[in-house]
PDB file of C-alpha atoms in Angstrom:
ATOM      1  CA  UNK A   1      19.850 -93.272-218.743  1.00  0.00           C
ATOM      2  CA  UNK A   2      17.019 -91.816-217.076  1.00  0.00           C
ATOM      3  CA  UNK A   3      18.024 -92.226-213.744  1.00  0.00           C
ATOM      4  CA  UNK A   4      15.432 -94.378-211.136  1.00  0.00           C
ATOM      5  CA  UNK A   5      12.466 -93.199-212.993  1.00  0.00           C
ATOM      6  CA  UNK A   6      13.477 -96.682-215.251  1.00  0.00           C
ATOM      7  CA  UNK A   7      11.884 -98.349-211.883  1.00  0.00           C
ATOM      8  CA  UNK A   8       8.509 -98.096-211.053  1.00  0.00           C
ATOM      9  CA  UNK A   9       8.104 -97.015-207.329  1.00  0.00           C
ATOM     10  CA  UNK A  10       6.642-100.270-206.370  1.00  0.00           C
ATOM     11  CA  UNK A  11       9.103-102.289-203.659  1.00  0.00           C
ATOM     12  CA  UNK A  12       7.992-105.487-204.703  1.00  0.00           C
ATOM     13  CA  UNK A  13       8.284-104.662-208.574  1.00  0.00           C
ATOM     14  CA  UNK A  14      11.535-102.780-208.019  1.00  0.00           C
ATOM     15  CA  UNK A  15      13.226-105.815-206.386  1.00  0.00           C
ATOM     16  CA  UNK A  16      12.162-108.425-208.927  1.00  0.00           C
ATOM     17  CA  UNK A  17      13.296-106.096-211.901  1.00  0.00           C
ATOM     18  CA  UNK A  18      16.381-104.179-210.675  1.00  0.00           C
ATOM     19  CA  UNK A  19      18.378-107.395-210.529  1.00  0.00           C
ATOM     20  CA  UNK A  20      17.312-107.854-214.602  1.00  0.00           C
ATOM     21  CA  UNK A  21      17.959-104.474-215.729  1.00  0.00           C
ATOM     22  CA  UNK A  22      21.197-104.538-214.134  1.00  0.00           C
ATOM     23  CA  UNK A  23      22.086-107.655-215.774  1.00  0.00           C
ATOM     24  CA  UNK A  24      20.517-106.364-219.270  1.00  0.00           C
ATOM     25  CA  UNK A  25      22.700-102.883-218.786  1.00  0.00           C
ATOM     26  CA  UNK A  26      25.960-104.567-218.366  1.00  0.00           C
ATOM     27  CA  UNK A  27      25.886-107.426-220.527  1.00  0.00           C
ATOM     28  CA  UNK A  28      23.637-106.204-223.359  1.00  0.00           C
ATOM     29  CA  UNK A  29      24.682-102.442-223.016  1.00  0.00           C
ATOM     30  CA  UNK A  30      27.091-100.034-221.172  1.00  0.00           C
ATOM     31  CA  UNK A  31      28.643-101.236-218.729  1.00  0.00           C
ATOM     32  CA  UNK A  32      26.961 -98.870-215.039  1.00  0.00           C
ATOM     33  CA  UNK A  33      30.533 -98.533-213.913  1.00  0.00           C
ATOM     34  CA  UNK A  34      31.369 -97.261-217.673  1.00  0.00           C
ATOM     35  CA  UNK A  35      28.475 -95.264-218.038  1.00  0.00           C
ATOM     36  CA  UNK A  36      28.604 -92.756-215.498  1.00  0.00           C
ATOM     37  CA  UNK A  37      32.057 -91.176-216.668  1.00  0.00           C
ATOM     38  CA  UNK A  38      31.338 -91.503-220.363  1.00  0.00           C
ATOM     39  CA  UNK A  39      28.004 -90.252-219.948  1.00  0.00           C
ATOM     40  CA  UNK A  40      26.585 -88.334-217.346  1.00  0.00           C
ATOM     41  CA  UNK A  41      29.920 -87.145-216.422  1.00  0.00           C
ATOM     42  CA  UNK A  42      31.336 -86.457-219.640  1.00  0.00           C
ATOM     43  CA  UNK A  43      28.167 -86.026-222.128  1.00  0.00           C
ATOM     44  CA  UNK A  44      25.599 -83.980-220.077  1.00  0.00           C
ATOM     45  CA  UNK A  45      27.985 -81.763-218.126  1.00  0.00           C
ATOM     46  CA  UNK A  46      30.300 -80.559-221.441  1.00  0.00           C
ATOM     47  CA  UNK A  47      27.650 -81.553-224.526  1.00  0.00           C
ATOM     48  CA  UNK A  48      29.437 -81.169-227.767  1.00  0.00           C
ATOM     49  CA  UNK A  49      32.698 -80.125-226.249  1.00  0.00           C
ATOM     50  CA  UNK A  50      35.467 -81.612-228.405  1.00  0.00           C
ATOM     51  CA  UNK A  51      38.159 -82.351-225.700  1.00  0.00           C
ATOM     52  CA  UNK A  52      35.876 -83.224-223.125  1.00  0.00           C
ATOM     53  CA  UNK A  53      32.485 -84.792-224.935  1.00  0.00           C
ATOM     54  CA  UNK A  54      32.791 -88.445-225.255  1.00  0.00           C
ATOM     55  CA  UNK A  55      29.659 -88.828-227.457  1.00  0.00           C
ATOM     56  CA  UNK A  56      31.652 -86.483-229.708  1.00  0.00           C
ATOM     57  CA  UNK A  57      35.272 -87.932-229.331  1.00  0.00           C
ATOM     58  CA  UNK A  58      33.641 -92.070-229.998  1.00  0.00           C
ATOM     59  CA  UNK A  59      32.553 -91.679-233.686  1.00  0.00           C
ATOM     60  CA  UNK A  60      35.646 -90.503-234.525  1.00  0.00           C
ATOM     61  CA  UNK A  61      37.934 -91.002-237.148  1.00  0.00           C
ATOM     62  CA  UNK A  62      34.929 -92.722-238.855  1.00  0.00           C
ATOM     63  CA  UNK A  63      32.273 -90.209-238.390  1.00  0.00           C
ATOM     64  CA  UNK A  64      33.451 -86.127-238.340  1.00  0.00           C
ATOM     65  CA  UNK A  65      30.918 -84.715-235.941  1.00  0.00           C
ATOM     66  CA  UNK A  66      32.564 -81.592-234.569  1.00  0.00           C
ATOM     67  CA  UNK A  67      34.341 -78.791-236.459  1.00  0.00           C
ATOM     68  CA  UNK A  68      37.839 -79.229-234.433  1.00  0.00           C
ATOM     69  CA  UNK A  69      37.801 -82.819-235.986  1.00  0.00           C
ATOM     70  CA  UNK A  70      40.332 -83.748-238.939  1.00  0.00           C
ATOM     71  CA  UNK A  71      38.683 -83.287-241.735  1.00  0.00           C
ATOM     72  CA  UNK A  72      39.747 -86.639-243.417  1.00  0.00           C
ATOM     73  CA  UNK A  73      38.743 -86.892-247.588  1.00  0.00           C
ATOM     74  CA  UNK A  74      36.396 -90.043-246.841  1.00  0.00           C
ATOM     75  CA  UNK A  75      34.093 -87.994-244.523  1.00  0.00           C
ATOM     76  CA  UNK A  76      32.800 -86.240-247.555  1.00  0.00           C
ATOM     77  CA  UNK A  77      30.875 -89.633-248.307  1.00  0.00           C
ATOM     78  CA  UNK A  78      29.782 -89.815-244.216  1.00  0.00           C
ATOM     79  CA  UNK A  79      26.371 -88.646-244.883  1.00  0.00           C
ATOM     80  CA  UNK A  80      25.775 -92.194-246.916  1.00  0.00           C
ATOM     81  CA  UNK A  81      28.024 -94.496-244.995  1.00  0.00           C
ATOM     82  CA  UNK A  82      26.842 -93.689-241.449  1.00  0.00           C
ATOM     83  CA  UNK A  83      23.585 -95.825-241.327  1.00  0.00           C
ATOM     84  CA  UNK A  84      25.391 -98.590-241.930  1.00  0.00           C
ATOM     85  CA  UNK A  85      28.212 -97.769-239.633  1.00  0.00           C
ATOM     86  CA  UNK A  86      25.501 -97.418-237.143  1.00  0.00           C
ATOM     87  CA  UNK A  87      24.395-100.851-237.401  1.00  0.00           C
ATOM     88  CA  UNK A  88      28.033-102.104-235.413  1.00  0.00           C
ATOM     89  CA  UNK A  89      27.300 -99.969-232.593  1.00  0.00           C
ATOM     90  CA  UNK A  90      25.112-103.223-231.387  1.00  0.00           C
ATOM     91  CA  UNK A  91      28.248-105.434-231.281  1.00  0.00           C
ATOM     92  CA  UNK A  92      30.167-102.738-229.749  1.00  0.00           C
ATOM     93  CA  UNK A  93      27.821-102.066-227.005  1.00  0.00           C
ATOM     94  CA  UNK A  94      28.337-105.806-226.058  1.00  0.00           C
ATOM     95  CA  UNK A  95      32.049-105.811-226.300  1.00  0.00           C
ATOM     96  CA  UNK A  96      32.894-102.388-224.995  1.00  0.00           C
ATOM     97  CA  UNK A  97      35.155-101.577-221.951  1.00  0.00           C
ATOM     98  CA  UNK A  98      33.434-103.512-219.280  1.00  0.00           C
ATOM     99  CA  UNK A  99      34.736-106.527-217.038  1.00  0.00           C
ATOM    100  CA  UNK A 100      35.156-109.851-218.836  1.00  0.00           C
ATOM    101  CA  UNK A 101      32.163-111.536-216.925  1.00  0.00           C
ATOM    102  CA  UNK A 102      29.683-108.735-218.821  1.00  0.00           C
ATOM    103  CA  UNK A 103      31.130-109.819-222.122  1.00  0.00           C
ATOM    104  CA  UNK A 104      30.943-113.398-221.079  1.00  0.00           C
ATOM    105  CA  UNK A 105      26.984-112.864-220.210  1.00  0.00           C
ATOM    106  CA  UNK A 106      27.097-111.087-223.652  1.00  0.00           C
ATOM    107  CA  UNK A 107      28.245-113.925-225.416  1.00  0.00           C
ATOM    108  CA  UNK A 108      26.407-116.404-223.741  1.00  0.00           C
ATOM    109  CA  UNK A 109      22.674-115.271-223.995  1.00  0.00           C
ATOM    110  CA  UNK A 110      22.923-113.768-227.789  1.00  0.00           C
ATOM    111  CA  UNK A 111      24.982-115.895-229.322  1.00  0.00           C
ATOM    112  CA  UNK A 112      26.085-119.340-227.693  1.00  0.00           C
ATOM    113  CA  UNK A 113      22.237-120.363-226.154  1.00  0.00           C
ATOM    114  CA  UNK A 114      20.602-119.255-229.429  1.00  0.00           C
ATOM    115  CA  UNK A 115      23.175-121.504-231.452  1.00  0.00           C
ATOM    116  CA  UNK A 116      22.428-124.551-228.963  1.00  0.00           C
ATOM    117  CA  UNK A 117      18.658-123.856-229.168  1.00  0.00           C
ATOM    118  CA  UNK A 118      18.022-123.182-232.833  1.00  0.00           C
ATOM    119  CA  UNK A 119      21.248-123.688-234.962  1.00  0.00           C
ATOM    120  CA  UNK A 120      23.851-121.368-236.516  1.00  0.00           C
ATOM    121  CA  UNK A 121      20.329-119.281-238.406  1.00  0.00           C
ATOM    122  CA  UNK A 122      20.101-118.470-234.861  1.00  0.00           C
ATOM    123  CA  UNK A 123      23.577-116.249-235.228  1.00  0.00           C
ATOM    124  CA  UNK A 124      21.929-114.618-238.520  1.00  0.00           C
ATOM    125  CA  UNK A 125      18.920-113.796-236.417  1.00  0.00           C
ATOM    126  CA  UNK A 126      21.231-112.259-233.426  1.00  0.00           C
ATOM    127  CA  UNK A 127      23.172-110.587-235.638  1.00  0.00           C
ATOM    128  CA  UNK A 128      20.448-108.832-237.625  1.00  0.00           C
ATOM    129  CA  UNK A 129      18.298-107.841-233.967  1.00  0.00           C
ATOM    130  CA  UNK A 130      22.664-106.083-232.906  1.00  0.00           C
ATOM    131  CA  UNK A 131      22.470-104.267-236.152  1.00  0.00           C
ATOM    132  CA  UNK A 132      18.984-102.851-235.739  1.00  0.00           C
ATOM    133  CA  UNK A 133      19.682-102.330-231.966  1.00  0.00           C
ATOM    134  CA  UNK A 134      22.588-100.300-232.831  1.00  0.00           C
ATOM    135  CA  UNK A 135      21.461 -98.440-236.215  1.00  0.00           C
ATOM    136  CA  UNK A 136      18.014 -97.535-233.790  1.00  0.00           C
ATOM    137  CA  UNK A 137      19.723 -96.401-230.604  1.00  0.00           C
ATOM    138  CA  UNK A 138      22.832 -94.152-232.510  1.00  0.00           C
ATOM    139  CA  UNK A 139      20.552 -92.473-234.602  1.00  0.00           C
ATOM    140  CA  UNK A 140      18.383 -91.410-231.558  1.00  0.00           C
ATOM    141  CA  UNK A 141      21.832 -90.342-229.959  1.00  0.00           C
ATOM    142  CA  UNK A 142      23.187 -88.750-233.126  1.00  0.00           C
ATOM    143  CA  UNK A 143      20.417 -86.592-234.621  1.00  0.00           C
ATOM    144  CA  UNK A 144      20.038 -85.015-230.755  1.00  0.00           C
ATOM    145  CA  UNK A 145      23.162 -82.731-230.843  1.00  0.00           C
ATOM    146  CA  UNK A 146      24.229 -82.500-234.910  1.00  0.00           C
ATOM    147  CA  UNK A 147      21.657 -80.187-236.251  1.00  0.00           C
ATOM    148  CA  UNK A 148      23.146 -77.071-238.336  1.00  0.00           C
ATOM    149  CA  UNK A 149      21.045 -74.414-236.340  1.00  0.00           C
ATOM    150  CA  UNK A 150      23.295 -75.946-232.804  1.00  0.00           C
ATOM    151  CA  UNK A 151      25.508 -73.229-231.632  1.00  0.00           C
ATOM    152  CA  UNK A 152      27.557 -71.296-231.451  1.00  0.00           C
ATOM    153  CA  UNK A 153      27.847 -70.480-227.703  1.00  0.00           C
ATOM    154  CA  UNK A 154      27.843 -67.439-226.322  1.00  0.00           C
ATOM    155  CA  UNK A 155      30.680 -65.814-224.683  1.00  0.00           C
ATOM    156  CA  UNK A 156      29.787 -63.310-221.837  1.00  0.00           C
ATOM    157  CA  UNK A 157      30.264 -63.806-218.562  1.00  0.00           C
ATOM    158  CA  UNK A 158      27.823 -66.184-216.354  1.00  0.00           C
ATOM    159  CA  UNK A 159      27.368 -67.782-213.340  1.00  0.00           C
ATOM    160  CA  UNK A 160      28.317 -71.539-213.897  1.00  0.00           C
ATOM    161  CA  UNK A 161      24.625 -72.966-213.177  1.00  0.00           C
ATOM    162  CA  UNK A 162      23.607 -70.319-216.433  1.00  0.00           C
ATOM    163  CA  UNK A 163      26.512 -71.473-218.372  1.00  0.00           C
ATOM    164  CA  UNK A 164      25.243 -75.093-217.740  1.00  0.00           C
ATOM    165  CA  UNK A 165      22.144 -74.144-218.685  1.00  0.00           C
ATOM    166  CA  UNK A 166      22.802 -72.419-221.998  1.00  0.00           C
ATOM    167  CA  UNK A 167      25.152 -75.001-223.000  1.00  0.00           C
ATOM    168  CA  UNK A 168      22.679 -77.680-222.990  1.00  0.00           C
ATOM    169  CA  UNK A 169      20.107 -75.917-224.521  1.00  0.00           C
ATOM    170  CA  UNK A 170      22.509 -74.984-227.225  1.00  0.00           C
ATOM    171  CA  UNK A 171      24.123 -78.568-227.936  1.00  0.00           C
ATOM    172  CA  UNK A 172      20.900 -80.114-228.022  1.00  0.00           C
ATOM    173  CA  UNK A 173      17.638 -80.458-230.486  1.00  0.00           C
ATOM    174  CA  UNK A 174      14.638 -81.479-229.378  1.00  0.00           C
ATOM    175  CA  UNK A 175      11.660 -83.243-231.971  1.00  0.00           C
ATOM    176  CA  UNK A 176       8.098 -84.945-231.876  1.00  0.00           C
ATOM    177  CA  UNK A 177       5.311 -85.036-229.800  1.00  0.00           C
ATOM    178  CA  UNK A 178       4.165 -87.054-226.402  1.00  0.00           C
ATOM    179  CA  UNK A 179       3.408 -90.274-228.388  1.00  0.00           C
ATOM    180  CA  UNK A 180       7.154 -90.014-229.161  1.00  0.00           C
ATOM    181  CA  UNK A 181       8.182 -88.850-225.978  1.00  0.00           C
ATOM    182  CA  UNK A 182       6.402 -92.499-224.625  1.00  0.00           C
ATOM    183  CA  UNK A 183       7.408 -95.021-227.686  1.00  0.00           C
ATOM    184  CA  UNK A 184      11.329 -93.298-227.403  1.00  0.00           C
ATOM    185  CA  UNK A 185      11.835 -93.271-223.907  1.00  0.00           C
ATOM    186  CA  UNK A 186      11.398 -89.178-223.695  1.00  0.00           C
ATOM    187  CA  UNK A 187      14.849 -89.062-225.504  1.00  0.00           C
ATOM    188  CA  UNK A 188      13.121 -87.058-228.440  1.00  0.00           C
ATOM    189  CA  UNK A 189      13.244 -84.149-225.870  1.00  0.00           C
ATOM    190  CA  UNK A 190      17.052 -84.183-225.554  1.00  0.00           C
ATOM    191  CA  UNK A 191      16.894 -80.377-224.050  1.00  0.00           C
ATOM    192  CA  UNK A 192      14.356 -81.117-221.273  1.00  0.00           C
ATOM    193  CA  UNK A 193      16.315 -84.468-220.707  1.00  0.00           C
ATOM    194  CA  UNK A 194      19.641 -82.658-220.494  1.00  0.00           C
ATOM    195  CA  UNK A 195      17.840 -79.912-218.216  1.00  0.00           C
ATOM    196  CA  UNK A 196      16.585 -82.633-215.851  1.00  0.00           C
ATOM    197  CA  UNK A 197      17.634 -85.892-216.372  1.00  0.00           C
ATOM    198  CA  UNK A 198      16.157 -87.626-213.710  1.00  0.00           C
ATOM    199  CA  UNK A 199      12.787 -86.229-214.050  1.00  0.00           C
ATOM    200  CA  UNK A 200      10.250 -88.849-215.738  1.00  0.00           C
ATOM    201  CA  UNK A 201      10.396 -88.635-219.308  1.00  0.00           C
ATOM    202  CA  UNK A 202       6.468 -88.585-219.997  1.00  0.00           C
ATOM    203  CA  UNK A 203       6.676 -85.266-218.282  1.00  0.00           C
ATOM    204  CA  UNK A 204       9.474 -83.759-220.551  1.00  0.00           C
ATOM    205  CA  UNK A 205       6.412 -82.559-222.874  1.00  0.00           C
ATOM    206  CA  UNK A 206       4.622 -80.161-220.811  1.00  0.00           C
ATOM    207  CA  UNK A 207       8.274 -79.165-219.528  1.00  0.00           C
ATOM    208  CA  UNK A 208       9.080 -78.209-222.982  1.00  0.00           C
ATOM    209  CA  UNK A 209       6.474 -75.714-223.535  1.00  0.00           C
ATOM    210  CA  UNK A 210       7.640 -73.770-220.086  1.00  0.00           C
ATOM    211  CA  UNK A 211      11.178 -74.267-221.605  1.00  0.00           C
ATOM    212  CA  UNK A 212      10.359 -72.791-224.887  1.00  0.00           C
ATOM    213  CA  UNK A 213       8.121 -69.876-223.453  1.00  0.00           C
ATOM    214  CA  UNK A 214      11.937 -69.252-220.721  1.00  0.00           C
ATOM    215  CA  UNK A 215      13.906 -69.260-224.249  1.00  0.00           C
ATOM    216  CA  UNK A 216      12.067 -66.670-225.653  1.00  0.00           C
ATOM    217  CA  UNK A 217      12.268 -64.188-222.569  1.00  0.00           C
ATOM    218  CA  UNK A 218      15.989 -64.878-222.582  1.00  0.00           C
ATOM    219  CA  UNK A 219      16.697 -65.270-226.300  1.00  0.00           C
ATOM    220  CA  UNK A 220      17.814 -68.195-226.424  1.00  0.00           C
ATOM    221  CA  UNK A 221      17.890 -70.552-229.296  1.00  0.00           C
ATOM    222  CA  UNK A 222      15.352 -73.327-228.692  1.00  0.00           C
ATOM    223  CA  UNK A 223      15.882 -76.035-231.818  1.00  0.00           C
ATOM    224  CA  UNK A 224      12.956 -78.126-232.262  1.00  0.00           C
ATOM    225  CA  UNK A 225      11.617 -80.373-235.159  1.00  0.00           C
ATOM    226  CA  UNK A 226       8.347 -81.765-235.294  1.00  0.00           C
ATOM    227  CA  UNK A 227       9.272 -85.393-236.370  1.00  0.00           C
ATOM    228  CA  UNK A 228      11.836 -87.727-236.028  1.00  0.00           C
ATOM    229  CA  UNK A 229      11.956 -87.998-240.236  1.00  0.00           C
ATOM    230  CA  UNK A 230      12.861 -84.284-240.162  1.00  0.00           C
ATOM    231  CA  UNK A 231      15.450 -84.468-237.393  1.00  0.00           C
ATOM    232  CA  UNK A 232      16.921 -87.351-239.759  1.00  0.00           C
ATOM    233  CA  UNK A 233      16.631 -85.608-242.694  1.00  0.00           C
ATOM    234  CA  UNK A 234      18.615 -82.555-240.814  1.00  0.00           C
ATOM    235  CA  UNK A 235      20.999 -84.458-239.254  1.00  0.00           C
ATOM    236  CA  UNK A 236      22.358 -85.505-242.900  1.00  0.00           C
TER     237      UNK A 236
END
């Protein structure tokens, strides 16, 4: 997600781990080939864009997280049910679209070796760590770009690398500190991250406060909380 600042700049290092992460992306996450269209293709060029977002189009019909949406009568109960429709993003992650041998690997290491090794509590145990994996990781995703001071966009006229720009900084929230910004992966600072994607997270907080100071001298909405309980709390 962050680009090669995952690795660590070490040869040695980065050839003994780049085989593992690519084996933990595909078979425990999204699939590389997957994740480039979906994602930085799709996501972080159009961010909240209804017809072209795929973070926005996924949730959907369960979860209504765009105003184009169909409103459907059960999504007036979504602020309750979500958490828990969160938690089967970790099963989907390892049975997404992705080549057979991925979901194979999937199979194997969380659920087939753990049932040889320790017995079917084993598939309790797998299960519960997929549920937390995926209740952890959507809320970090979700609370990022549903916040109800996002948007709207404006509408003048501007080069496309402004319009870029603008866009992300609009579709996106920021929250936290630095201690987040290292436990979380930088993702707390989903405008820096959208800004510069590759750049190593640790350094998205001391790009935020250049960010923030650009914002102002172009009045441009810059949505920040201060913890990840009150980005929660907003995002329901």
């Amino acid at each position: 997600h962050m680009g090669a600042s995952k690795f660590y700049g070490v040869p040695w290092l980065d050839a003994v781990t780049r085989p593992l992460y690519s084996f933990i992306d595909n078979s425990a996450g999204v699939c590389q080939a997957e994740w480039v269209p979906q994602h930085h293709n799709s996501h972080h060029l159009t961010p909240n864009d209804s017809d072209k977002d795929y973070d926005v189009q996924s949730p959907s019909p369960v979860l209504r997280v765009h105003k184009t949406q169909r409103l459907q009568w059960f999504h007036k109960y979504q602020h309750l049910y979500a958490p828990v429709a969160f938690t089967l993003n970790g099963f989907a992650l390892g049975m997404g679209r992705k080549p057979l041998k991925w979901v194979a690997a999937w199979l194997v290491t969380l659920w087939v070796l753990p049932a040889i090794s320790h017995g079917w509590a084993a598939l309790f145990w797998s299960g519960a760590l997929l549920s937390f994996v995926g209740w952890f990781i959507t809320y970090l995703f979700q609370v990022s770009h549903n916040h109800k001071a996002l948007g709207p966009r404006p509408t003048t006229a501007e080069l496309p690398v402004e319009k870029f720009v603008r866009d992300n900084i609009h579709e996106s929230i920021s929250w936290g500190g630095y201690m987040s910004g290292l436990l979380f992966g930088g993702i707390n600072y989903q405008i820096e991250h959208h800004l510069a994607p590759a750049l190593a997270p640790t350094l998205y907080h001391y790009l935020a406060v250049e960010v923030q100071r650009i914002c102002r001298e172009h009045s441009i909405p810059y949505v920040r909380e201060d913890t990840a309980l009150d980005a929660v709390t907003s995002y329901h």
